[in-house]
Tab-separated table of C-alpha atoms and ligand atoms in Angstrom:
chain	number	residue	atom	x	y	z
A	1	MET	CA	262.799	163.813	120.402
A	2	ASN	CA	262.683	167.621	120.029
A	3	ASP	CA	259.258	167.496	121.649
A	4	MET	CA	260.873	166.434	124.896
A	5	ARG	CA	263.216	169.427	125.208
A	6	HIS	CA	261.103	171.793	127.278
A	7	VAL	CA	259.385	169.208	129.398
A	8	THR	CA	260.345	169.367	133.042
A	9	ASP	CA	259.788	166.518	135.470
A	10	GLU	CA	256.575	167.808	137.003
A	11	MET	CA	255.108	168.103	133.530
A	12	ARG	CA	255.435	164.384	132.883
A	13	LEU	CA	252.115	162.602	132.604
A	14	LYS	CA	251.503	159.791	135.055
A	15	LEU	CA	249.392	156.931	133.732
A	16	ALA	CA	248.166	154.115	135.996
A	17	VAL	CA	248.101	150.598	134.511
A	18	GLN	CA	247.241	147.278	136.165
A	19	LYS	CA	250.440	145.765	137.557
A	20	SER	CA	249.716	142.173	136.775
A	21	GLY	CA	246.461	140.841	135.451
A	22	ARG	CA	244.200	140.661	132.460
A	23	LEU	CA	244.534	144.343	131.542
A	24	THR	CA	248.325	144.547	131.791
A	25	GLU	CA	249.381	143.079	128.470
A	26	PRO	CA	246.682	144.755	126.311
A	27	SER	CA	247.312	148.111	128.056
A	28	LEU	CA	251.060	147.959	127.390
A	29	ASP	CA	250.401	146.790	123.844
A	30	LEU	CA	248.150	149.810	123.234
A	31	LEU	CA	250.814	152.184	124.586
A	32	ALA	CA	253.494	150.541	122.452
A	33	ARG	CA	251.296	150.935	119.369
A	34	CYS	CA	250.910	154.596	120.298
A	35	GLY	CA	254.682	154.802	119.955
A	36	LEU	CA	255.645	154.780	123.641
A	37	LYS	CA	259.031	153.259	124.459
A	38	LEU	CA	258.992	152.283	128.097
A	39	SER	CA	262.039	151.382	130.159
A	40	ARG	CA	261.136	149.319	133.151
A	41	GLY	CA	263.437	147.404	135.422
A	42	LYS	CA	262.296	144.040	136.686
A	43	ASP	CA	259.475	144.360	139.225
A	44	GLN	CA	259.699	148.136	139.143
A	45	LEU	CA	256.527	149.989	139.922
A	46	VAL	CA	257.236	152.826	137.519
A	47	GLY	CA	258.000	152.601	133.814
A	48	PHE	CA	259.806	155.580	132.315
A	49	GLY	CA	258.664	156.850	128.928
A	50	GLU	CA	261.844	157.317	126.923
A	51	ASN	CA	260.340	159.151	123.978
A	52	MET	CA	257.272	160.808	125.534
A	53	PRO	CA	256.907	162.804	128.757
A	54	LEU	CA	254.796	160.000	130.189
A	55	ASP	CA	255.502	157.541	132.978
A	56	VAL	CA	253.502	154.419	133.757
A	57	LEU	CA	252.674	153.475	137.347
A	58	PHE	CA	251.937	149.784	137.866
A	59	VAL	CA	249.242	149.268	140.502
A	60	ARG	CA	246.259	147.058	141.431
A	61	ASP	CA	243.358	147.737	139.120
A	62	ASP	CA	241.027	148.485	142.056
A	63	ASP	CA	243.262	151.410	143.085
A	64	ILE	CA	243.223	153.091	139.672
A	65	PRO	CA	239.979	155.143	140.020
A	66	ASP	CA	241.167	156.599	143.359
A	67	LEU	CA	244.681	157.313	142.114
A	68	VAL	CA	243.255	159.300	139.199
A	69	GLN	CA	240.533	161.012	141.147
A	70	GLU	CA	242.927	161.990	143.927
A	71	ASP	CA	245.301	163.343	141.341
A	72	VAL	CA	248.194	160.997	142.111
A	73	CYS	CA	247.960	159.967	138.446
A	74	ASP	CA	246.716	162.037	135.523
A	75	LEU	CA	245.420	159.095	133.501
A	76	GLY	CA	244.391	155.487	134.106
A	77	LEU	CA	243.466	152.371	132.148
A	78	VAL	CA	240.832	150.370	133.993
A	79	GLY	CA	237.745	148.203	133.500
A	80	LEU	CA	234.297	149.825	133.366
A	81	ASN	CA	233.227	147.266	136.011
A	82	VAL	CA	235.757	148.676	138.506
A	83	LEU	CA	234.866	152.267	137.588
A	84	GLU	CA	231.110	151.825	137.935
A	85	GLU	CA	231.453	149.933	141.222
A	86	LYS	CA	233.608	152.788	142.517
A	87	ARG	CA	231.133	155.403	141.271
A	88	LEU	CA	228.280	153.693	143.157
A	89	GLU	CA	230.390	153.211	146.274
A	90	LEU	CA	231.233	156.920	146.302
A	91	ALA	CA	227.571	157.810	145.740
A	92	SER	CA	226.576	155.648	148.725
A	93	ARG	CA	228.777	157.903	150.859
A	94	GLY	CA	227.343	161.057	149.351
A	95	HIS	CA	230.338	161.751	147.096
A	96	SER	CA	230.490	161.960	143.349
A	97	ALA	CA	233.124	160.382	141.149
A	98	ARG	CA	235.625	162.884	139.816
A	99	PHE	CA	237.526	160.738	137.317
A	100	GLN	CA	236.506	161.471	133.750
A	101	PRO	CA	236.173	158.793	131.063
A	102	LEU	CA	238.046	159.776	127.893
A	103	ARG	CA	237.833	156.722	125.657
A	104	THR	CA	236.174	153.330	125.447
A	105	LEU	CA	238.899	150.836	124.576
A	106	ASP	CA	238.651	147.706	122.481
A	107	PHE	CA	240.017	145.286	125.074
A	108	GLY	CA	239.130	143.944	128.530
A	109	ARG	CA	235.732	142.853	127.266
A	110	CYS	CA	233.769	140.876	129.809
A	111	ARG	CA	230.421	141.009	131.560
A	112	LEU	CA	229.286	140.991	135.142
A	113	SER	CA	226.748	138.182	135.176
A	114	LEU	CA	224.492	136.237	137.474
A	115	ALA	CA	225.100	132.484	137.467
A	116	VAL	CA	223.226	129.691	139.198
A	117	PRO	CA	224.392	126.144	139.996
A	118	GLU	CA	223.613	123.731	137.151
A	119	GLY	CA	220.252	122.094	137.675
A	120	THR	CA	218.827	125.138	139.467
A	121	SER	CA	215.899	126.784	137.698
A	122	TYR	CA	215.901	130.501	136.910
A	123	GLU	CA	212.840	132.397	135.731
A	124	GLY	CA	214.002	135.978	135.581
A	125	ALA	CA	214.944	138.365	138.369
A	126	ARG	CA	212.068	137.237	140.588
A	127	SER	CA	213.947	133.962	141.098
A	128	LEU	CA	216.464	136.031	143.101
A	129	ARG	CA	213.973	136.912	145.819
A	130	GLY	CA	215.267	135.950	149.243
A	131	ARG	CA	218.368	134.229	147.790
A	132	ARG	CA	221.993	134.764	148.819
A	133	VAL	CA	224.128	136.153	145.994
A	134	ALA	CA	227.940	136.082	146.341
A	135	THR	CA	229.903	138.835	144.587
A	136	THR	CA	232.909	141.147	144.685
A	137	TYR	CA	230.686	143.868	143.165
A	138	PRO	CA	228.124	144.566	145.927
A	139	PHE	CA	227.215	148.064	144.694
A	140	LEU	CA	226.528	147.068	141.080
A	141	LEU	CA	224.533	144.079	142.292
A	142	GLU	CA	222.590	146.195	144.786
A	143	LYS	CA	221.653	148.629	141.976
A	144	TYR	CA	220.540	145.738	139.744
A	145	LEU	CA	218.325	144.323	142.493
A	146	ARG	CA	216.955	147.737	143.494
A	147	GLU	CA	215.992	148.581	139.910
A	148	ARG	CA	213.998	145.336	139.786
A	149	ASP	CA	212.551	145.770	143.240
A	150	ILE	CA	214.012	142.473	144.451
A	151	ALA	CA	215.015	141.825	148.047
A	152	ALA	CA	217.960	139.427	148.118
A	153	GLU	CA	220.952	138.979	150.386
A	154	ILE	CA	224.264	140.214	149.015
A	155	VAL	CA	227.245	138.199	150.263
A	156	THR	CA	230.311	140.352	149.634
A	157	LEU	CA	233.492	138.347	149.073
A	158	SER	CA	236.986	139.486	148.145
A	159	GLY	CA	237.607	136.645	145.681
A	160	ALA	CA	236.909	133.016	144.719
A	161	VAL	CA	233.261	133.889	144.219
A	162	GLU	CA	232.666	130.917	141.930
A	163	ILE	CA	233.133	128.381	144.704
A	164	ALA	CA	230.749	130.113	147.138
A	165	PRO	CA	227.671	128.032	146.184
A	166	ARG	CA	229.597	124.778	146.599
A	167	LEU	CA	230.777	125.915	150.046
A	168	GLY	CA	227.196	126.687	150.997
A	169	ARG	CA	227.952	130.398	151.422
A	170	ALA	CA	225.565	131.502	148.680
A	171	ASP	CA	222.773	130.228	146.397
A	172	LEU	CA	224.144	131.892	143.291
A	173	ILE	CA	226.872	134.293	142.209
A	174	CYS	CA	227.363	137.613	140.418
A	175	ASP	CA	230.813	137.584	138.826
A	176	LEU	CA	232.857	138.573	135.778
A	177	VAL	CA	232.610	136.263	132.785
A	178	SER	CA	234.318	136.346	129.412
A	179	THR	CA	234.306	132.928	127.780
A	180	GLY	CA	232.266	131.185	130.437
A	181	SER	CA	234.826	128.407	130.940
A	182	THR	CA	235.356	129.232	134.627
A	183	LEU	CA	231.617	129.003	135.208
A	184	GLN	CA	231.487	125.714	133.365
A	185	ALA	CA	234.360	124.305	135.392
A	186	ASN	CA	232.453	125.192	138.541
A	187	HIS	CA	229.142	123.776	137.291
A	188	LEU	CA	227.489	127.182	137.114
A	189	ARG	CA	225.091	128.463	134.455
A	190	GLU	CA	225.022	132.105	133.361
A	191	VAL	CA	221.476	133.459	133.538
A	192	ALA	CA	221.562	137.276	133.292
A	193	THR	CA	223.940	140.163	132.577
A	194	VAL	CA	224.313	142.918	135.151
A	195	LEU	CA	226.925	144.996	133.256
A	196	GLU	CA	228.730	144.749	129.896
A	197	SER	CA	232.306	145.850	130.493
A	198	HIS	CA	235.454	146.882	128.612
A	199	ALA	CA	238.596	148.848	129.426
A	200	VAL	CA	238.306	152.635	129.710
A	201	LEU	CA	240.885	155.445	129.656
A	202	ILE	CA	240.139	157.931	132.427
A	203	ARG	CA	241.681	161.272	133.374
A	204	THR	CA	241.937	163.543	136.377
A	205	PRO	CA	239.271	166.229	136.769
A	206	LEU	CA	241.994	168.845	137.272
A	207	ASP	CA	243.335	171.095	134.544
A	208	LEU	CA	246.789	170.111	133.371
A	209	PRO	CA	249.506	172.535	132.300
A	210	PRO	CA	249.046	173.287	128.574
A	211	ALA	CA	252.172	171.387	127.505
A	212	THR	CA	251.027	168.294	129.417
A	213	ASP	CA	247.487	168.582	128.163
A	214	GLU	CA	248.805	168.729	124.632
A	215	TRP	CA	250.371	165.310	125.206
A	216	VAL	CA	247.040	163.963	126.461
A	217	GLN	CA	245.469	165.157	123.209
A	218	ARG	CA	248.276	163.598	121.161
A	219	LEU	CA	247.900	160.328	123.020
A	220	LEU	CA	244.135	160.363	122.396
A	221	MET	CA	244.666	160.956	118.695
A	222	ARG	CA	247.095	158.050	118.548
A	223	ILE	CA	244.751	155.776	120.524
A	224	ASP	CA	241.953	156.615	118.073
A	225	GLY	CA	244.295	155.812	115.197
A	226	VAL	CA	245.364	152.509	116.753
A	227	GLN	CA	241.800	151.442	117.459
A	228	GLN	CA	240.677	152.370	113.972
A	229	VAL	CA	243.358	150.393	112.196
A	230	ARG	CA	243.014	147.224	114.255
A	231	GLU	CA	240.120	146.148	112.036
A	232	SER	CA	240.940	148.213	108.976
A	233	LYS	CA	242.182	146.802	105.688
A	234	TYR	CA	243.442	148.388	102.492
A	235	ILE	CA	241.872	146.765	99.440
A	236	MET	CA	243.155	146.986	95.874
A	237	LEU	CA	241.360	145.388	92.935
A	238	HIS	CA	240.658	145.686	89.221
A	239	ALA	CA	237.058	145.984	88.038
A	240	PRO	CA	234.966	146.798	84.980
A	241	ARG	CA	233.766	150.439	85.155
A	242	GLY	CA	230.163	149.236	84.927
A	243	ALA	CA	230.544	147.157	88.108
A	244	LEU	CA	231.714	150.078	90.277
A	245	PRO	CA	228.380	150.810	92.005
A	246	GLU	CA	228.016	147.145	92.999
A	247	ILE	CA	231.664	146.918	94.117
A	248	ARG	CA	231.386	150.052	96.234
A	249	ARG	CA	228.317	148.569	97.883
A	250	LEU	CA	230.230	145.382	98.702
A	251	LEU	CA	233.293	147.064	100.263
A	252	PRO	CA	232.649	146.948	104.025
A	253	GLY	CA	232.805	150.288	105.842
A	254	SER	CA	234.712	152.151	103.150
A	255	GLU	CA	234.519	155.816	102.283
A	256	SER	CA	235.052	157.072	98.706
A	257	PRO	CA	237.531	154.723	97.063
A	258	THR	CA	240.254	155.949	94.723
A	259	ILE	CA	239.547	154.984	91.081
A	260	ILE	CA	242.595	154.763	88.814
A	261	PRO	CA	242.462	154.162	85.034
A	262	LEU	CA	244.404	151.152	83.747
A	263	GLU	CA	246.819	151.743	80.863
A	264	GLY	CA	245.439	150.271	77.624
A	265	CYS	CA	242.145	149.139	79.201
A	266	ALA	CA	239.392	151.658	78.600
A	267	ASP	CA	236.685	149.746	80.431
A	268	ARG	CA	238.645	148.459	83.437
A	269	VAL	CA	239.879	150.478	86.403
A	270	ALA	CA	241.868	149.886	89.584
A	271	VAL	CA	240.002	150.522	92.841
A	272	HIS	CA	241.843	151.316	96.095
A	273	ALA	CA	239.873	151.655	99.315
A	274	VAL	CA	240.327	151.643	103.081
A	275	CYS	CA	237.759	149.390	104.736
A	276	ARG	CA	237.158	150.132	108.392
A	277	GLU	CA	235.892	146.639	109.061
A	278	ASP	CA	237.561	143.300	108.597
A	279	VAL	CA	237.310	141.862	105.097
A	280	PHE	CA	236.154	138.261	105.065
A	281	TRP	CA	236.491	135.588	102.375
A	282	GLU	CA	232.749	135.887	101.676
A	283	THR	CA	233.240	139.547	100.711
A	284	LEU	CA	236.110	138.640	98.373
A	285	GLU	CA	233.971	135.973	96.734
A	286	SER	CA	231.129	138.470	96.190
A	287	LEU	CA	233.594	141.017	94.766
A	288	LYS	CA	234.865	138.421	92.305
A	289	LYS	CA	231.316	137.562	91.300
A	290	ALA	CA	230.692	141.265	90.654
A	291	GLY	CA	233.591	141.281	88.166
A	292	ALA	CA	236.602	142.157	90.348
A	293	SER	CA	240.000	140.588	89.677
A	294	ALA	CA	243.522	140.916	91.098
A	295	VAL	CA	242.095	141.532	94.570
A	296	LEU	CA	244.660	142.339	97.260
A	297	VAL	CA	243.846	142.899	100.948
A	298	LEU	CA	246.550	144.544	103.072
A	299	PRO	CA	246.673	145.335	106.785
A	300	VAL	CA	246.837	149.037	107.666
A	301	GLU	CA	249.654	149.894	110.017
A	302	LYS	CA	248.869	153.484	111.006
A	303	MET	CA	246.074	155.927	110.248
A	304	LEU	CA	245.677	159.598	111.109
A	305	ALA	CA	242.314	161.125	110.337
B	401	LIG	P1	244.351	143.035	140.754
B	401	LIG	O1	245.409	142.240	141.421
B	401	LIG	O2	244.928	144.124	139.892
B	401	LIG	O3	243.288	143.537	141.678
B	401	LIG	P2	242.211	141.378	139.651
B	401	LIG	O4	242.297	139.971	140.070
B	401	LIG	O5	241.202	142.286	140.276
B	401	LIG	O6	243.677	142.011	139.713
B	401	LIG	P3	241.944	140.597	136.813
B	401	LIG	O7	241.309	139.271	136.986
B	401	LIG	O8	243.310	140.657	136.231
B	401	LIG	O9	241.882	141.528	138.120
B	401	LIG	O10	240.976	141.463	135.890
B	401	LIG	C1	241.216	142.815	135.630
B	401	LIG	C2	240.091	143.353	134.782
B	401	LIG	O11	240.086	142.668	133.534
B	401	LIG	C3	238.690	143.165	135.315
B	401	LIG	O12	238.328	144.139	136.268
B	401	LIG	C4	237.865	143.279	134.044
B	401	LIG	O13	237.651	144.642	133.715
B	401	LIG	C5	238.778	142.666	132.997
B	401	LIG	N1	238.372	141.270	132.574
B	401	LIG	C6	238.242	140.858	131.312
B	401	LIG	N2	237.866	139.571	131.216
B	401	LIG	C7	237.735	139.125	132.437
B	401	LIG	C8	237.358	137.862	133.014
B	401	LIG	N3	237.039	136.828	132.268
B	401	LIG	N4	237.368	137.761	134.337
B	401	LIG	C9	237.726	138.801	135.104
B	401	LIG	N5	238.061	140.010	134.612
B	401	LIG	C10	238.067	140.201	133.313
B	402	LIG	ZN1	241.348	143.900	141.245
């Protein structure tokens, strides 16, 4: 709490988050794991950071790049798909994007894909020649077609892209996909990926006052810590000294483990290690085969490199 003492209102960081959609819950979860306590009245557009000089503005995801680039917000959490579309749109008007990506985040994974109605053949990009492609991402699609030297008609829609072929408005679509169930429900078949996407943390191009910038750095360090521990496990086991090289080889993504002698057992030791990847049953079985016993796998709650 002492950290908050000298922070005046204009020094508070403003972070834009999607108001209601697929990025909202994972974004707020990330901030909570970074230690942010947010007070937010029902339907309020601003959440107040109680223990950090940081407020969250809830907005439409499409507005986030502009809000950050126009310096209304200092930071934003938004999909790469939205960012890249915006970057290309700005370029088409002779402007360059001024928002700066700070971190790739481990949520919001999806891909912008081309999908054709079931029963339609597709033999690579040349099958797109002269076809009508419905999308809400005209600039990303235009770049994809241009890079392949394909002339096709882009039908720009503001939503409900997946029903465009059925309505006769397009021959195929270019839309976001994660599991593919929406495509399946609409009798569409995914045929090519235009962009692999994930959530990104972006910042304003402008310099921030040092005290504010220090909070950006602290937030980044915490985000790195949170992302690292999501998969990380702490492993403890007993092993014969002779099996240590094999056991170290089997521990997934671990740096030097701690080796502790066991009282009254000259040839057995305890091994403690942080594994930066998930530990699966198969790994435990191999460890046991290599001579390990008393194997414990614990989740890691926080990590600071
Ligand atoms: P808004 O009202 O904020 O404009 P929206 O309808 O554009 O909402 P959502 O469908 O909530 O947005 O998706 C927000 C972001 O979530 C997408 O831009 C994308 O980065 C990500 N996302 C992840 N998986 C999917 C998916 N299966 N379909 C669509 N978006 C996805
Ligand atoms: Zn949107």
